[in-house]
Amino acid sequence: MTGTALLSSPGGESVWSTPYAFWDEPLAPRLTRDLVGFLRAVGPFAGVLVGEAASAPAETLVLTPRLLRFQHYVSPSAPGITVSLELSLYEPATDTVRVRATYTETVPLADPGLEAAVEAQGEAVRRIFLRFIRDVGAPAA
């Protein structure tokens, strides 16, 4: 198997790899877009953008996200979702990195079904976004 597994199972059980081609869009850009939308909905972050800090206008905030882990454990005894993102927020006006941290959330599944997995993925990402907002010091939306 090549590439990063999006579905995996611990304990020597089979590992299923889900290529990005099966997603409606690649996962990392999707999460980035969702986080930018989430941040823009919170007052102080209307000017957040993703990109190079050198080319950013002074009144913006530059978000640098990195997807580290996005796994669905299919073990019958402990199914769950783990999401890990490295997030950085840079403020060019003050030349300050406001936050740079790695956020990991694991959400157990109520059942091994696909719907439970999708709900757990959304919950893990939501928790990470809320923790990031708290760390930056803005009110949560």
XYZ file of N, CA and C in Angstrom:
423
model
N 0.850 -1.168 0.000
C 0.000 0.000 0.000
C 0.899 1.235 0.000
N 0.502 2.231 -0.774
C 1.249 3.479 -0.780
C 0.343 4.610 -0.346
N 0.940 5.687 0.105
C 0.150 6.838 0.533
C -0.283 6.714 1.975
N -0.974 7.713 2.438
C -1.445 7.757 3.817
C -2.813 7.116 3.925
N -2.972 6.239 4.884
C -4.262 5.584 5.078
C -5.233 6.540 5.743
N -6.416 6.627 5.189
C -7.463 7.416 5.822
C -8.360 6.534 6.660
N -8.338 5.249 6.390
C -9.045 4.271 7.210
C -8.003 3.290 7.706
N -7.942 3.057 8.989
C -6.953 2.115 9.484
C -7.510 1.379 10.681
N -6.825 0.314 11.024
C -7.258 -0.497 12.145
C -6.028 -0.956 12.912
N -5.987 -0.746 14.226
C -4.823 -1.147 15.013
C -4.801 -2.651 15.254
N -3.711 -3.125 15.805
C -3.619 -4.513 16.244
C -3.422 -5.528 15.139
N -2.789 -5.138 14.038
C -2.497 -6.097 12.989
C -3.681 -6.460 12.117
N -4.814 -5.807 12.308
C -5.958 -6.073 11.447
C -5.738 -5.381 10.105
N -6.593 -5.650 9.148
C -6.402 -5.081 7.819
C -6.512 -3.560 7.859
N -5.770 -2.916 6.968
C -5.790 -1.466 6.846
C -6.369 -1.138 5.477
N -7.350 -0.271 5.464
C -7.956 0.152 4.203
C -7.463 1.557 3.896
N -6.957 1.744 2.716
C -6.539 3.075 2.304
C -7.616 3.662 1.410
N -8.031 4.868 1.708
C -9.045 5.531 0.901
C -8.375 6.661 0.133
N -8.156 6.479 -1.169
C -7.503 7.540 -1.943
C -8.354 8.802 -1.973
N -7.685 9.945 -2.108
C -8.395 11.214 -2.169
C -9.365 11.273 -3.343
N -9.142 10.458 -4.375
C -10.011 10.473 -5.555
C -11.460 10.155 -5.197
N -11.685 9.487 -4.077
C -13.039 9.139 -3.680
C -13.740 10.263 -2.914
N -13.025 11.314 -2.582
C -13.612 12.448 -1.876
C -14.109 13.452 -2.906
N -15.067 14.307 -2.547
C -15.557 15.298 -3.501
C -14.497 16.356 -3.801
N -13.537 16.522 -2.919
C -12.363 17.356 -3.139
C -11.290 16.882 -2.163
N -10.013 17.181 -2.442
C -8.964 16.740 -1.520
C -9.212 17.252 -0.097
N -8.876 16.431 0.863
C -9.211 16.707 2.260
C -8.524 17.955 2.819
N -7.226 18.112 2.597
C -6.513 19.261 3.174
C -7.082 20.598 2.691
N -7.292 20.796 1.379
C -7.903 22.065 0.954
C -9.324 22.251 1.490
N -10.055 21.169 1.621
C -11.429 21.256 2.147
C -11.418 21.740 3.597
N -10.540 21.143 4.420
C -10.450 21.563 5.820
C -9.966 23.007 5.930
N -9.020 23.388 5.064
C -8.519 24.762 5.065
C -9.643 25.736 4.744
N -10.414 25.442 3.706
C -11.528 26.310 3.324
C -12.556 26.415 4.453
N -12.849 25.280 5.082
C -13.812 25.287 6.179
C -13.303 26.111 7.365
N -12.012 25.992 7.674
C -11.457 26.759 8.791
C -11.449 28.252 8.481
N -11.093 28.626 7.257
C -11.118 30.045 6.884
C -12.536 30.594 7.022
N -13.528 29.848 6.563
C -14.919 30.273 6.713
C -15.313 30.404 8.169
N -14.868 29.450 8.980
C -15.147 29.463 10.421
C -14.525 30.705 11.061
N -13.264 30.996 10.721
C -12.578 32.158 11.290
C -13.207 33.467 10.827
N -13.589 33.541 9.562
C -14.192 34.777 9.045
C -15.546 35.058 9.688
N -16.199 34.029 10.183
C -17.488 34.214 10.858
C -17.311 34.835 12.243
N -16.090 34.777 12.771
C -15.777 35.365 14.074
C -15.218 36.763 13.810
N -15.830 37.778 14.377
C -15.527 39.175 14.123
C -14.103 39.567 13.781
N -13.123 39.328 14.661
C -11.777 39.843 14.421
C -11.045 39.181 13.260
N -11.620 38.140 12.678
C -10.898 37.390 11.655
C -11.454 37.583 10.254
N -12.128 38.694 9.999
C -12.707 38.919 8.672
C -11.629 38.952 7.592
N -10.407 39.345 7.957
C -9.336 39.466 6.975
C -8.385 38.292 6.916
N -8.771 37.140 7.442
C -7.862 35.997 7.430
C -7.708 35.460 6.011
N -6.492 35.051 5.672
C -6.242 34.439 4.380
C -5.231 33.324 4.541
N -5.145 32.490 3.515
C -4.173 31.405 3.494
C -3.166 31.760 2.423
N -1.896 31.706 2.739
C -0.893 32.026 1.735
C 0.427 32.397 2.364
N 1.239 33.054 1.564
C 2.565 33.458 2.006
C 2.487 34.744 2.823
N 3.132 34.743 3.959
C 3.117 35.915 4.838
C 3.771 37.121 4.172
N 4.796 36.893 3.339
C 5.515 38.000 2.716
C 4.621 38.820 1.793
N 3.624 38.184 1.192
C 2.759 38.890 0.250
C 1.451 39.363 0.885
N 1.312 39.182 2.176
C 0.051 39.520 2.846
C 0.002 40.995 3.216
N -1.135 41.645 2.963
C -1.302 43.024 3.437
C -1.234 43.070 4.966
N -0.804 44.200 5.493
C -0.587 44.323 6.940
C -1.846 44.090 7.761
N -3.022 44.422 7.221
C -4.249 44.305 8.008
C -4.832 42.894 8.013
N -4.173 41.956 7.382
C -4.694 40.588 7.334
C -4.040 39.713 8.394
N -4.585 38.535 8.555
C -3.987 37.482 9.367
C -3.724 36.316 8.429
N -2.565 35.699 8.537
C -2.185 34.623 7.626
C -2.296 33.293 8.354
N -3.144 32.432 7.833
C -3.366 31.101 8.388
C -2.516 30.092 7.630
N -1.793 29.259 8.373
C -1.030 28.175 7.766
C -1.474 26.870 8.411
N -2.307 26.109 7.698
C -2.773 24.825 8.241
C -1.978 23.663 7.651
N -1.876 22.606 8.415
C -1.216 21.385 7.934
C -1.955 20.185 8.509
N -2.442 19.337 7.629
C -3.135 18.122 8.042
C -2.097 17.068 8.402
N -2.109 16.617 9.647
C -1.153 15.619 10.107
C -1.748 14.217 10.149
N -3.017 14.128 10.511
C -3.623 12.806 10.688
C -5.134 12.913 10.535
N -5.700 11.964 9.813
C -7.150 11.892 9.643
C -7.455 10.416 9.488
N -7.765 9.766 10.600
C -7.918 8.315 10.591
C -9.262 7.877 11.135
N -9.734 6.811 10.530
C -10.974 6.151 10.963
C -10.576 4.748 11.388
N -10.679 4.463 12.681
C -10.342 3.144 13.205
C -11.565 2.256 13.061
N -11.414 1.163 12.337
C -12.560 0.291 12.071
C -12.575 -0.943 12.963
N -11.758 -0.955 13.986
C -11.737 -2.071 14.925
C -13.114 -2.227 15.563
N -13.688 -3.438 15.558
C -15.017 -3.625 16.151
C -15.065 -3.295 17.641
N -13.944 -3.461 18.344
C -13.953 -3.224 19.789
C -13.855 -1.740 20.157
N -13.258 -0.924 19.293
C -13.089 0.497 19.627
C -13.045 1.355 18.365
N -14.148 1.422 17.617
C -14.123 2.264 16.424
C -14.058 3.736 16.808
N -13.356 4.516 16.006
C -13.247 5.934 16.305
C -12.599 6.709 15.183
N -12.533 8.005 15.379
C -11.946 8.937 14.424
C -10.880 9.735 15.162
N -9.711 9.903 14.540
C -8.690 10.797 15.074
C -8.316 11.791 13.990
N -8.353 13.073 14.352
C -7.959 14.148 13.451
C -6.869 14.948 14.152
N -5.798 15.244 13.417
C -4.712 16.048 13.959
C -4.330 17.110 12.929
N -4.360 18.367 13.354
C -4.021 19.495 12.492
C -2.982 20.366 13.176
N -2.009 20.843 12.407
C -1.091 21.868 12.893
C -1.600 23.189 12.330
N -1.852 24.149 13.190
C -2.408 25.431 12.771
C -1.539 26.570 13.272
N -1.293 27.527 12.386
C -0.513 28.701 12.732
C -1.253 29.935 12.233
N -1.268 30.982 13.044
C -1.891 32.245 12.653
C -0.875 33.359 12.871
N -0.503 34.023 11.767
C 0.525 35.063 11.769
C -0.117 36.426 11.509
N 0.339 37.425 12.253
C -0.166 38.791 12.105
C 0.952 39.665 11.536
N 0.916 39.954 10.209
C 1.991 40.734 9.587
C 2.160 42.135 10.173
N 1.080 42.775 10.601
C 1.163 44.152 11.116
C 2.099 44.261 12.311
N 2.131 43.230 13.142
C 2.991 43.254 14.328
C 4.133 42.244 14.230
N 4.217 41.564 13.083
C 5.222 40.521 12.865
C 5.194 39.495 14.001
N 3.971 39.046 14.328
C 3.757 38.148 15.458
C 3.027 36.884 15.030
N 3.530 35.755 15.498
C 2.786 34.505 15.350
C 1.860 34.432 16.556
N 0.574 34.586 16.327
C -0.386 34.606 17.437
C -0.573 33.228 18.036
N -0.587 32.227 17.180
C -0.719 30.841 17.646
C -0.018 29.940 16.649
N 0.684 28.971 17.171
C 1.189 27.862 16.356
C 1.139 26.645 17.258
N 0.267 25.713 16.916
C 0.074 24.547 17.778
C -0.456 23.376 16.967
N -0.287 22.198 17.544
C -0.857 20.982 16.974
C -2.064 20.604 17.811
N -3.163 20.348 17.136
C -4.428 20.004 17.780
C -4.831 18.607 17.340
N -5.101 17.749 18.308
C -5.531 16.383 18.016
C -6.796 16.092 18.805
N -7.766 15.537 18.124
C -9.021 15.133 18.761
C -9.354 13.718 18.313
N -9.755 12.889 19.266
C -10.232 11.538 18.976
C -11.669 11.442 19.457
N -12.526 10.983 18.569
C -13.950 10.860 18.884
C -14.353 9.402 18.683
N -14.837 8.736 19.728
C -15.299 7.353 19.569
C -16.596 7.329 18.763
N -16.825 6.218 18.099
C -18.043 6.066 17.305
C -19.109 5.335 18.103
N -20.331 5.782 17.953
C -21.458 5.110 18.607
C -21.694 3.735 17.991
N -21.411 3.627 16.700
C -21.530 2.353 15.997
C -20.553 2.387 14.821
N -20.273 1.250 14.194
C -19.267 1.226 13.132
C -19.777 1.716 11.773
N -20.965 2.264 11.702
C -21.545 2.691 10.433
C -20.910 3.948 9.865
N -21.127 4.150 8.572
C -20.568 5.296 7.869
C -21.130 6.619 8.395
N -22.410 6.663 8.686
C -23.015 7.902 9.188
C -22.385 8.320 10.516
N -22.149 7.365 11.399
C -21.498 7.672 12.682
C -20.079 8.178 12.452
N -19.382 7.610 11.462
C -18.018 8.045 11.157
C -18.005 9.486 10.652
N -18.919 9.812 9.766
C -18.988 11.175 9.231
C -19.316 12.170 10.342
N -20.245 11.827 11.213
C -20.588 12.706 12.336
C -19.393 12.889 13.270
N -18.649 11.818 13.526
C -17.474 11.907 14.400
C -16.378 12.750 13.759
N -16.197 12.628 12.442
C -15.210 13.455 11.747
C -15.553 14.935 11.914
N -16.818 15.259 11.694
C -17.251 16.648 11.851
C -17.064 17.154 13.269
N -17.359 16.314 14.246
C -17.199 16.702 15.653
C -15.727 16.924 16.003
N -14.842 16.054 15.527
C -13.410 16.206 15.805
C -12.883 17.511 15.214
N -13.256 17.798 13.979
C -12.811 19.033 13.328
C -13.395 20.250 14.047
N -14.664 20.204 14.422
C -15.300 21.318 15.139
C -14.575 21.597 16.457
N -14.236 20.552 17.187
C -13.515 20.724 18.459
C -12.163 21.385 18.241
N -11.464 20.962 17.193
C -10.156 21.557 16.887
C -10.320 23.035 16.555
N -11.291 23.362 15.705
C -11.507 24.758 15.339
C -11.822 25.605 16.574
N -12.657 25.097 17.473
C -13.004 25.843 18.687
C -11.800 26.023 19.606
N -10.974 25.000 19.737
C -9.760 25.125 20.560
C -8.823 26.176 19.970
N -8.687 26.176 18.653
C -7.837 27.146 17.972
C -8.340 28.571 18.230
N -9.646 28.779 18.106
C -10.239 30.097 18.373
C -9.947 30.527 19.813
N -10.102 29.616 20.760
C -9.811 29.944 22.169
C -8.342 30.325 22.339
N -7.450 29.581 21.696
C -6.021 29.866 21.823
C -5.649 31.222 21.229
N -6.328 31.598 20.165
C -6.068 32.893 19.544
C -6.603 34.024 20.416
N -7.594 33.706 21.235
C -8.126 34.705 22.151
C -9.357 35.418 21.645
N -10.044 34.817 20.679
C -11.274 35.414 20.150
C -12.477 34.696 20.729
N -13.614 35.355 20.769
C -14.825 34.669 21.227
C -15.233 33.589 20.238
N -15.674 32.452 20.729
C -16.109 31.358 19.858
C -17.442 31.698 19.226
N -17.578 31.272 17.964
C -18.832 31.535 17.234
C -19.883 30.522 17.601
